[in-house]
């Protein structure tokens, strides 16, 4: 975007018809006197690759929730059996 594609067009060895169609699509000339736009630097955060360790840490931290769910499920399953 915003660059001269003449060299690329010539490298592709287009036909005479393509050259005629190119004239219709030309919307202007590239201003080469303008200042260059500096390229943006892309920064990325270092992503941790130690996912198994993170999973173990989460399991240790949140062990009470699954334990409570299992405990409540067992109690709910046993209560109807005791009433018989």
PDB file of C-alpha atoms in Angstrom:
ATOM      1  CA  UNK A   1       0.000   0.000   0.000  1.00  0.00           C
ATOM      2  CA  UNK A   2       1.405   3.356  -0.954  1.00  0.00           C
ATOM      3  CA  UNK A   3       4.281   2.135  -3.074  1.00  0.00           C
ATOM      4  CA  UNK A   4       5.136   1.976  -6.759  1.00  0.00           C
ATOM      5  CA  UNK A   5       4.293  -1.432  -8.248  1.00  0.00           C
ATOM      6  CA  UNK A   6       5.733  -0.795 -11.712  1.00  0.00           C
ATOM      7  CA  UNK A   7       8.704  -3.083 -11.187  1.00  0.00           C
ATOM      8  CA  UNK A   8       6.497  -5.893  -9.874  1.00  0.00           C
ATOM      9  CA  UNK A   9       4.155  -5.441 -12.845  1.00  0.00           C
ATOM     10  CA  UNK A  10       7.040  -5.639 -15.311  1.00  0.00           C
ATOM     11  CA  UNK A  11       8.500  -8.723 -13.611  1.00  0.00           C
ATOM     12  CA  UNK A  12       5.220 -10.582 -14.161  1.00  0.00           C
ATOM     13  CA  UNK A  13       5.488 -10.078 -17.956  1.00  0.00           C
ATOM     14  CA  UNK A  14       1.855  -9.044 -18.450  1.00  0.00           C
ATOM     15  CA  UNK A  15       0.129  -9.077 -21.836  1.00  0.00           C
ATOM     16  CA  UNK A  16      -0.668  -6.065 -24.001  1.00  0.00           C
ATOM     17  CA  UNK A  17      -4.296  -6.185 -22.800  1.00  0.00           C
ATOM     18  CA  UNK A  18      -3.151  -6.067 -19.190  1.00  0.00           C
ATOM     19  CA  UNK A  19      -0.994  -3.054 -19.944  1.00  0.00           C
ATOM     20  CA  UNK A  20      -4.008  -1.268 -21.486  1.00  0.00           C
ATOM     21  CA  UNK A  21      -6.156  -2.112 -18.453  1.00  0.00           C
ATOM     22  CA  UNK A  22      -3.410  -0.825 -16.173  1.00  0.00           C
ATOM     23  CA  UNK A  23      -3.911   2.656 -17.630  1.00  0.00           C
ATOM     24  CA  UNK A  24      -7.548   2.626 -16.433  1.00  0.00           C
ATOM     25  CA  UNK A  25      -6.551   1.667 -12.890  1.00  0.00           C
ATOM     26  CA  UNK A  26      -3.785   4.248 -12.485  1.00  0.00           C
ATOM     27  CA  UNK A  27      -5.056   6.718  -9.872  1.00  0.00           C
ATOM     28  CA  UNK A  28      -2.002   8.904  -9.537  1.00  0.00           C
ATOM     29  CA  UNK A  29       1.734   9.130  -9.148  1.00  0.00           C
ATOM     30  CA  UNK A  30       3.614   8.309  -5.989  1.00  0.00           C
ATOM     31  CA  UNK A  31       5.059  11.368  -4.259  1.00  0.00           C
ATOM     32  CA  UNK A  32       8.668  10.410  -3.639  1.00  0.00           C
ATOM     33  CA  UNK A  33       9.536  13.721  -1.969  1.00  0.00           C
ATOM     34  CA  UNK A  34       7.482  13.025   1.153  1.00  0.00           C
ATOM     35  CA  UNK A  35       9.142  11.834   4.308  1.00  0.00           C
ATOM     36  CA  UNK A  36       9.421   8.140   4.945  1.00  0.00           C
ATOM     37  CA  UNK A  37       7.101   6.756   7.575  1.00  0.00           C
ATOM     38  CA  UNK A  38       9.118   4.912  10.207  1.00  0.00           C
ATOM     39  CA  UNK A  39       8.231   1.271  10.640  1.00  0.00           C
ATOM     40  CA  UNK A  40       6.529   0.387  13.881  1.00  0.00           C
ATOM     41  CA  UNK A  41       8.266  -1.973  16.213  1.00  0.00           C
ATOM     42  CA  UNK A  42       6.201  -4.928  17.317  1.00  0.00           C
ATOM     43  CA  UNK A  43       6.675  -5.949  20.895  1.00  0.00           C
ATOM     44  CA  UNK A  44       5.420  -9.205  22.287  1.00  0.00           C
ATOM     45  CA  UNK A  45       5.285 -10.259  25.868  1.00  0.00           C
ATOM     46  CA  UNK A  46       7.188 -13.391  26.657  1.00  0.00           C
ATOM     47  CA  UNK A  47       4.521 -16.032  27.029  1.00  0.00           C
ATOM     48  CA  UNK A  48       5.185 -18.652  29.672  1.00  0.00           C
ATOM     49  CA  UNK A  49       5.602 -22.073  28.124  1.00  0.00           C
ATOM     50  CA  UNK A  50       5.359 -23.976  31.379  1.00  0.00           C
ATOM     51  CA  UNK A  51       1.641 -24.769  31.112  1.00  0.00           C
ATOM     52  CA  UNK A  52       1.709 -28.025  33.114  1.00  0.00           C
ATOM     53  CA  UNK A  53       3.209 -26.154  36.072  1.00  0.00           C
ATOM     54  CA  UNK A  54       0.534 -23.472  35.794  1.00  0.00           C
ATOM     55  CA  UNK A  55      -2.166 -26.164  35.736  1.00  0.00           C
ATOM     56  CA  UNK A  56      -0.756 -27.787  38.868  1.00  0.00           C
ATOM     57  CA  UNK A  57      -0.618 -24.384  40.579  1.00  0.00           C
ATOM     58  CA  UNK A  58      -4.262 -23.716  39.703  1.00  0.00           C
ATOM     59  CA  UNK A  59      -5.253 -27.162  40.956  1.00  0.00           C
ATOM     60  CA  UNK A  60      -3.494 -26.538  44.262  1.00  0.00           C
ATOM     61  CA  UNK A  61      -5.045 -23.117  44.628  1.00  0.00           C
ATOM     62  CA  UNK A  62      -8.622 -24.074  43.784  1.00  0.00           C
ATOM     63  CA  UNK A  63      -8.863 -27.588  45.249  1.00  0.00           C
ATOM     64  CA  UNK A  64     -11.729 -26.643  47.580  1.00  0.00           C
ATOM     65  CA  UNK A  65     -14.298 -26.050  44.817  1.00  0.00           C
ATOM     66  CA  UNK A  66     -14.059 -29.488  43.153  1.00  0.00           C
ATOM     67  CA  UNK A  67     -13.899 -31.145  46.582  1.00  0.00           C
ATOM     68  CA  UNK A  68     -17.061 -29.346  47.694  1.00  0.00           C
ATOM     69  CA  UNK A  69     -18.880 -30.329  44.485  1.00  0.00           C
ATOM     70  CA  UNK A  70     -17.947 -33.992  44.935  1.00  0.00           C
ATOM     71  CA  UNK A  71     -18.856 -33.889  48.641  1.00  0.00           C
ATOM     72  CA  UNK A  72     -22.273 -32.352  48.007  1.00  0.00           C
ATOM     73  CA  UNK A  73     -22.918 -34.866  45.210  1.00  0.00           C
ATOM     74  CA  UNK A  74     -22.124 -37.776  47.541  1.00  0.00           C
ATOM     75  CA  UNK A  75     -24.404 -36.397  50.278  1.00  0.00           C
ATOM     76  CA  UNK A  76     -27.259 -35.861  47.802  1.00  0.00           C
ATOM     77  CA  UNK A  77     -26.826 -39.421  46.510  1.00  0.00           C
ATOM     78  CA  UNK A  78     -26.736 -40.988  49.998  1.00  0.00           C
ATOM     79  CA  UNK A  79     -29.699 -39.103  51.572  1.00  0.00           C
ATOM     80  CA  UNK A  80     -32.444 -40.785  49.499  1.00  0.00           C
ATOM     81  CA  UNK A  81     -30.917 -44.217  50.231  1.00  0.00           C
ATOM     82  CA  UNK A  82     -31.039 -43.645  54.027  1.00  0.00           C
ATOM     83  CA  UNK A  83     -34.742 -42.735  54.011  1.00  0.00           C
ATOM     84  CA  UNK A  84     -35.788 -46.176  52.635  1.00  0.00           C
TER      85      UNK A  84
END
